[in-house]
PDB file of C-alpha atoms in Angstrom:
ATOM      1  CA  UNK A  69     -39.666  40.119  -8.484  1.00  0.00           C
ATOM      2  CA  UNK A  70     -35.816  40.775  -8.527  1.00  0.00           C
ATOM      3  CA  UNK A  71     -36.257  40.941  -4.691  1.00  0.00           C
ATOM      4  CA  UNK A  72     -37.919  37.946  -4.818  1.00  0.00           C
ATOM      5  CA  UNK A  73     -34.944  36.299  -6.790  1.00  0.00           C
ATOM      6  CA  UNK A  74     -32.400  37.587  -4.098  1.00  0.00           C
ATOM      7  CA  UNK A  75     -34.373  36.570  -1.419  1.00  0.00           C
ATOM      8  CA  UNK A  76     -34.525  32.818  -3.401  1.00  0.00           C
ATOM      9  CA  UNK A  77     -30.808  32.970  -3.670  1.00  0.00           C
ATOM     10  CA  UNK A  78     -30.029  34.193  -0.259  1.00  0.00           C
ATOM     11  CA  UNK A  79     -32.101  31.865   1.117  1.00  0.00           C
ATOM     12  CA  UNK A  80     -30.529  28.669  -0.780  1.00  0.00           C
ATOM     13  CA  UNK A  81     -27.344  29.809   0.687  1.00  0.00           C
ATOM     14  CA  UNK A  82     -28.794  29.485   3.807  1.00  0.00           C
ATOM     15  CA  UNK A  83     -29.934  25.980   3.760  1.00  0.00           C
ATOM     16  CA  UNK A  84     -26.838  25.074   1.893  1.00  0.00           C
ATOM     17  CA  UNK A  85     -24.772  25.625   5.118  1.00  0.00           C
ATOM     18  CA  UNK A  86     -24.485  22.981   7.089  1.00  0.00           C
ATOM     19  CA  UNK A  87     -26.748  23.549  10.685  1.00  0.00           C
ATOM     20  CA  UNK A  88     -28.426  22.023  13.403  1.00  0.00           C
ATOM     21  CA  UNK A  89     -31.427  21.671  10.868  1.00  0.00           C
ATOM     22  CA  UNK A  90     -29.613  19.497   7.595  1.00  0.00           C
ATOM     23  CA  UNK A  91     -27.972  17.689  10.545  1.00  0.00           C
ATOM     24  CA  UNK A  92     -31.269  16.495  11.570  1.00  0.00           C
ATOM     25  CA  UNK A  93     -32.779  16.172   8.068  1.00  0.00           C
ATOM     26  CA  UNK A  94     -29.644  14.000   7.175  1.00  0.00           C
ATOM     27  CA  UNK A  95     -29.687  11.955  10.058  1.00  0.00           C
ATOM     28  CA  UNK A  96     -33.497  10.984  10.126  1.00  0.00           C
ATOM     29  CA  UNK A  97     -33.327  10.240   6.489  1.00  0.00           C
ATOM     30  CA  UNK A  98     -30.042   7.950   6.942  1.00  0.00           C
ATOM     31  CA  UNK A  99     -31.436   5.912   9.986  1.00  0.00           C
ATOM     32  CA  UNK A 100     -35.355   6.251   9.067  1.00  0.00           C
ATOM     33  CA  UNK A 101     -35.745   6.444   5.194  1.00  0.00           C
ATOM     34  CA  UNK A 102     -36.505   9.414   3.118  1.00  0.00           C
ATOM     35  CA  UNK A 103     -39.858   9.921   4.162  1.00  0.00           C
ATOM     36  CA  UNK A 104     -38.732  11.044   7.608  1.00  0.00           C
ATOM     37  CA  UNK A 105     -36.064  12.868   6.508  1.00  0.00           C
ATOM     38  CA  UNK A 106     -38.866  14.809   4.541  1.00  0.00           C
ATOM     39  CA  UNK A 107     -41.103  15.480   7.282  1.00  0.00           C
ATOM     40  CA  UNK A 108     -38.246  17.132   9.117  1.00  0.00           C
ATOM     41  CA  UNK A 109     -37.873  19.378   6.092  1.00  0.00           C
ATOM     42  CA  UNK A 110     -41.692  19.915   5.898  1.00  0.00           C
ATOM     43  CA  UNK A 111     -41.620  20.947   9.645  1.00  0.00           C
ATOM     44  CA  UNK A 112     -38.502  23.301   9.432  1.00  0.00           C
ATOM     45  CA  UNK A 113     -39.307  24.759   6.095  1.00  0.00           C
ATOM     46  CA  UNK A 114     -43.091  25.477   7.254  1.00  0.00           C
ATOM     47  CA  UNK A 115     -42.040  27.081  10.385  1.00  0.00           C
ATOM     48  CA  UNK A 116     -39.376  29.220   8.118  1.00  0.00           C
ATOM     49  CA  UNK A 117     -42.768  30.298   6.075  1.00  0.00           C
ATOM     50  CA  UNK A 118     -44.517  31.060   9.379  1.00  0.00           C
ATOM     51  CA  UNK A 119     -41.924  33.641  10.582  1.00  0.00           C
ATOM     52  CA  UNK A 120     -40.946  34.992   7.020  1.00  0.00           C
ATOM     53  CA  UNK A 121     -44.557  35.788   6.582  1.00  0.00           C
ATOM     54  CA  UNK A 122     -45.063  36.933   9.633  1.00  0.00           C
ATOM     55  CA  UNK A 123     -42.305  39.247   8.611  1.00  0.00           C
ATOM     56  CA  UNK A 124     -43.469  40.450   5.685  1.00  0.00           C
ATOM     57  CA  UNK A 125     -46.638  41.562   7.204  1.00  0.00           C
ATOM     58  CA  UNK A 126     -44.721  44.202   9.073  1.00  0.00           C
ATOM     59  CA  UNK A 127     -43.126  42.688  12.100  1.00  0.00           C
ATOM     60  CA  UNK A 128     -39.924  43.220  10.252  1.00  0.00           C
ATOM     61  CA  UNK A 129     -38.997  46.257  12.296  1.00  0.00           C
ATOM     62  CA  UNK A 130     -39.489  44.695  15.610  1.00  0.00           C
ATOM     63  CA  UNK A 131     -36.045  43.970  17.048  1.00  0.00           C
ATOM     64  CA  UNK A 132     -35.920  40.922  19.921  1.00  0.00           C
ATOM     65  CA  UNK A 133     -34.117  42.493  23.597  1.00  0.00           C
ATOM     66  CA  UNK A 134     -31.251  40.901  24.868  1.00  0.00           C
ATOM     67  CA  UNK A 135     -33.251  38.990  27.270  1.00  0.00           C
ATOM     68  CA  UNK A 136     -35.150  37.432  24.342  1.00  0.00           C
ATOM     69  CA  UNK A 137     -31.926  36.543  22.246  1.00  0.00           C
ATOM     70  CA  UNK A 138     -30.441  34.806  25.736  1.00  0.00           C
ATOM     71  CA  UNK A 139     -33.645  33.028  26.565  1.00  0.00           C
ATOM     72  CA  UNK A 140     -33.529  31.474  22.877  1.00  0.00           C
ATOM     73  CA  UNK A 141     -30.055  30.201  22.940  1.00  0.00           C
ATOM     74  CA  UNK A 142     -30.905  28.521  26.352  1.00  0.00           C
ATOM     75  CA  UNK A 143     -34.137  27.074  25.050  1.00  0.00           C
ATOM     76  CA  UNK A 144     -32.255  25.942  21.753  1.00  0.00           C
ATOM     77  CA  UNK A 145     -29.350  24.521  23.217  1.00  0.00           C
ATOM     78  CA  UNK A 146     -31.689  22.305  25.646  1.00  0.00           C
ATOM     79  CA  UNK A 147     -33.446  21.597  22.784  1.00  0.00           C
ATOM     80  CA  UNK A 148     -30.397  20.393  21.154  1.00  0.00           C
ATOM     81  CA  UNK A 149     -29.532  18.201  24.112  1.00  0.00           C
ATOM     82  CA  UNK A 150     -33.242  16.973  24.044  1.00  0.00           C
ATOM     83  CA  UNK A 151     -32.393  15.558  20.606  1.00  0.00           C
ATOM     84  CA  UNK A 152     -28.922  13.873  21.576  1.00  0.00           C
ATOM     85  CA  UNK A 153     -30.552  12.356  24.539  1.00  0.00           C
ATOM     86  CA  UNK A 154     -33.373  10.965  22.907  1.00  0.00           C
ATOM     87  CA  UNK A 155     -30.979   9.277  20.124  1.00  0.00           C
ATOM     88  CA  UNK A 156     -28.985   7.789  22.396  1.00  0.00           C
ATOM     89  CA  UNK A 157     -32.109   6.526  23.929  1.00  0.00           C
ATOM     90  CA  UNK A 158     -33.169   5.133  20.732  1.00  0.00           C
ATOM     91  CA  UNK A 159     -29.610   3.626  20.025  1.00  0.00           C
ATOM     92  CA  UNK A 160     -29.643   1.540  23.117  1.00  0.00           C
ATOM     93  CA  UNK A 161     -32.898  -0.304  21.168  1.00  0.00           C
ATOM     94  CA  UNK A 162     -31.415  -0.360  17.877  1.00  0.00           C
ATOM     95  CA  UNK A 163     -27.931   0.513  16.743  1.00  0.00           C
ATOM     96  CA  UNK A 164     -29.931   1.503  13.640  1.00  0.00           C
ATOM     97  CA  UNK A 165     -32.476   3.213  15.393  1.00  0.00           C
ATOM     98  CA  UNK A 166     -35.622   1.319  14.796  1.00  0.00           C
ATOM     99  CA  UNK A 167     -37.886   0.679  17.698  1.00  0.00           C
ATOM    100  CA  UNK A 168     -37.410  -2.930  18.766  1.00  0.00           C
ATOM    101  CA  UNK A 169     -41.427  -3.279  18.193  1.00  0.00           C
ATOM    102  CA  UNK A 170     -41.459  -1.832  14.805  1.00  0.00           C
ATOM    103  CA  UNK A 171     -43.579   0.880  15.901  1.00  0.00           C
ATOM    104  CA  UNK A 172     -42.646   4.535  15.854  1.00  0.00           C
ATOM    105  CA  UNK A 173     -40.373   6.503  18.053  1.00  0.00           C
ATOM    106  CA  UNK A 174     -41.735   8.063  21.229  1.00  0.00           C
ATOM    107  CA  UNK A 175     -41.518  11.704  21.669  1.00  0.00           C
ATOM    108  CA  UNK A 176     -41.309  14.406  19.553  1.00  0.00           C
ATOM    109  CA  UNK A 177     -41.917  13.478  15.918  1.00  0.00           C
ATOM    110  CA  UNK A 178     -39.989  14.521  12.838  1.00  0.00           C
ATOM    111  CA  UNK A 179     -42.245  17.269  11.599  1.00  0.00           C
ATOM    112  CA  UNK A 180     -42.396  18.968  15.261  1.00  0.00           C
ATOM    113  CA  UNK A 181     -38.462  18.548  15.824  1.00  0.00           C
ATOM    114  CA  UNK A 182     -38.076  20.436  12.340  1.00  0.00           C
ATOM    115  CA  UNK A 183     -40.135  23.318  13.204  1.00  0.00           C
ATOM    116  CA  UNK A 184     -39.236  23.623  16.601  1.00  0.00           C
ATOM    117  CA  UNK A 185     -35.235  23.672  15.637  1.00  0.00           C
ATOM    118  CA  UNK A 186     -36.067  26.796  13.355  1.00  0.00           C
ATOM    119  CA  UNK A 187     -37.689  28.166  16.523  1.00  0.00           C
ATOM    120  CA  UNK A 188     -34.571  27.746  18.771  1.00  0.00           C
ATOM    121  CA  UNK A 189     -32.111  28.235  16.610  1.00  0.00           C
ATOM    122  CA  UNK A 190     -30.017  31.252  17.349  1.00  0.00           C
ATOM    123  CA  UNK A 191     -28.512  30.889  13.460  1.00  0.00           C
ATOM    124  CA  UNK A 192     -31.891  30.878  12.138  1.00  0.00           C
ATOM    125  CA  UNK A 193     -32.742  34.279  14.073  1.00  0.00           C
ATOM    126  CA  UNK A 194     -29.759  35.783  12.569  1.00  0.00           C
ATOM    127  CA  UNK A 195     -30.978  35.285   9.481  1.00  0.00           C
ATOM    128  CA  UNK A 196     -34.597  36.353  10.075  1.00  0.00           C
ATOM    129  CA  UNK A 197     -33.424  39.481  11.633  1.00  0.00           C
ATOM    130  CA  UNK A 198     -30.405  40.451   9.592  1.00  0.00           C
ATOM    131  CA  UNK A 199     -31.204  39.052   5.749  1.00  0.00           C
ATOM    132  CA  UNK A 200     -34.646  38.268   6.001  1.00  0.00           C
ATOM    133  CA  UNK A 201     -35.965  41.368   7.684  1.00  0.00           C
ATOM    134  CA  UNK A 202     -33.959  43.631   5.169  1.00  0.00           C
ATOM    135  CA  UNK A 203     -35.538  41.895   1.904  1.00  0.00           C
ATOM    136  CA  UNK A 204     -39.258  42.198   3.786  1.00  0.00           C
ATOM    137  CA  UNK A 205     -38.867  45.497   4.266  1.00  0.00           C
ATOM    138  CA  UNK A 206     -37.365  46.486   0.856  1.00  0.00           C
ATOM    139  CA  UNK A 207     -40.002  44.310  -0.628  1.00  0.00           C
ATOM    140  CA  UNK A 208     -43.006  45.884   1.265  1.00  0.00           C
ATOM    141  CA  UNK A 209     -41.255  49.209   0.436  1.00  0.00           C
ATOM    142  CA  UNK A 210     -41.216  48.208  -3.281  1.00  0.00           C
ATOM    143  CA  UNK A 211     -44.116  46.435  -3.907  1.00  0.00           C
ATOM    144  CA  UNK A 212     -46.453  46.536  -0.582  1.00  0.00           C
ATOM    145  CA  UNK A 213     -47.164  43.519   1.435  1.00  0.00           C
ATOM    146  CA  UNK A 214     -47.904  41.391  -1.450  1.00  0.00           C
ATOM    147  CA  UNK A 215     -44.352  41.780  -3.131  1.00  0.00           C
ATOM    148  CA  UNK A 216     -42.823  40.865   0.876  1.00  0.00           C
ATOM    149  CA  UNK A 217     -45.100  37.802   0.878  1.00  0.00           C
ATOM    150  CA  UNK A 218     -43.936  36.727  -2.915  1.00  0.00           C
ATOM    151  CA  UNK A 219     -40.457  37.169  -1.378  1.00  0.00           C
ATOM    152  CA  UNK A 220     -41.099  34.906   1.757  1.00  0.00           C
ATOM    153  CA  UNK A 221     -42.109  32.616  -0.355  1.00  0.00           C
ATOM    154  CA  UNK A 222     -39.320  32.394  -2.688  1.00  0.00           C
ATOM    155  CA  UNK A 223     -37.259  32.775   0.195  1.00  0.00           C
ATOM    156  CA  UNK A 224     -39.198  29.057   1.450  1.00  0.00           C
ATOM    157  CA  UNK A 225     -38.597  27.711  -1.508  1.00  0.00           C
ATOM    158  CA  UNK A 226     -34.908  28.658  -1.590  1.00  0.00           C
ATOM    159  CA  UNK A 227     -34.153  27.297   1.850  1.00  0.00           C
ATOM    160  CA  UNK A 228     -36.681  24.545   0.958  1.00  0.00           C
ATOM    161  CA  UNK A 229     -34.619  23.315  -2.506  1.00  0.00           C
ATOM    162  CA  UNK A 230     -31.216  23.156  -0.888  1.00  0.00           C
ATOM    163  CA  UNK A 231     -32.635  21.091   2.289  1.00  0.00           C
ATOM    164  CA  UNK A 232     -34.191  18.903  -0.030  1.00  0.00           C
ATOM    165  CA  UNK A 233     -30.918  18.124  -1.279  1.00  0.00           C
ATOM    166  CA  UNK A 234     -29.836  16.896   1.999  1.00  0.00           C
ATOM    167  CA  UNK A 235     -32.447  14.835   2.529  1.00  0.00           C
ATOM    168  CA  UNK A 236     -31.777  13.364  -1.357  1.00  0.00           C
ATOM    169  CA  UNK A 237     -27.861  12.663   0.179  1.00  0.00           C
TER     170      UNK A 237
END
C-alpha cells in the first residue's frame, strides 16, 4: 500500500509538469470544449495504464536499445509536427478550430491523439524506465503481481487527477 501511495504521488507530479500531453489537453479543451479535452485525457491515461500494467506484469526489467529510443524520438518528433500541421490546417478553415461544416475534424480523434502522444513521448519513456519500472519491480518483490498492478492503478490515478485539473483549467 505504501508503494501504491508513492506511485500515486510520483505520477501526480508527472502529470502536473507541463508536457505535450497537458498542452494537447489544454488546447483541445480551449478550442473544442471540455468533452474533447477529456477524450484526450482518456486516451493518454488509458495508454499510460496499459504500459504501467505491462511493467507490472514483469516487463520492468527489459531495457530498450539505443536504436529503439532513437526511433521513439524520431517518431515522437514527427507526430508533434503532424499535430501542428493538422491544427494549422484546422485554423485555416475556422480560427476557433471548429470545422466549417459543423462536423468533426478529419484526422486522428482526440482519444487516439492522447494515446499516441504517450507512446511517442520520450519524456514518458524516461518516466517508465526510471520511476515506474522501479516502483513496479519493488511492488512485485514486496507483494507480487497484485501489488504491482495496484501500484499501476495508483500511478494512473495520480496522473489522471492532475490531467483532470489541466482539462478544467
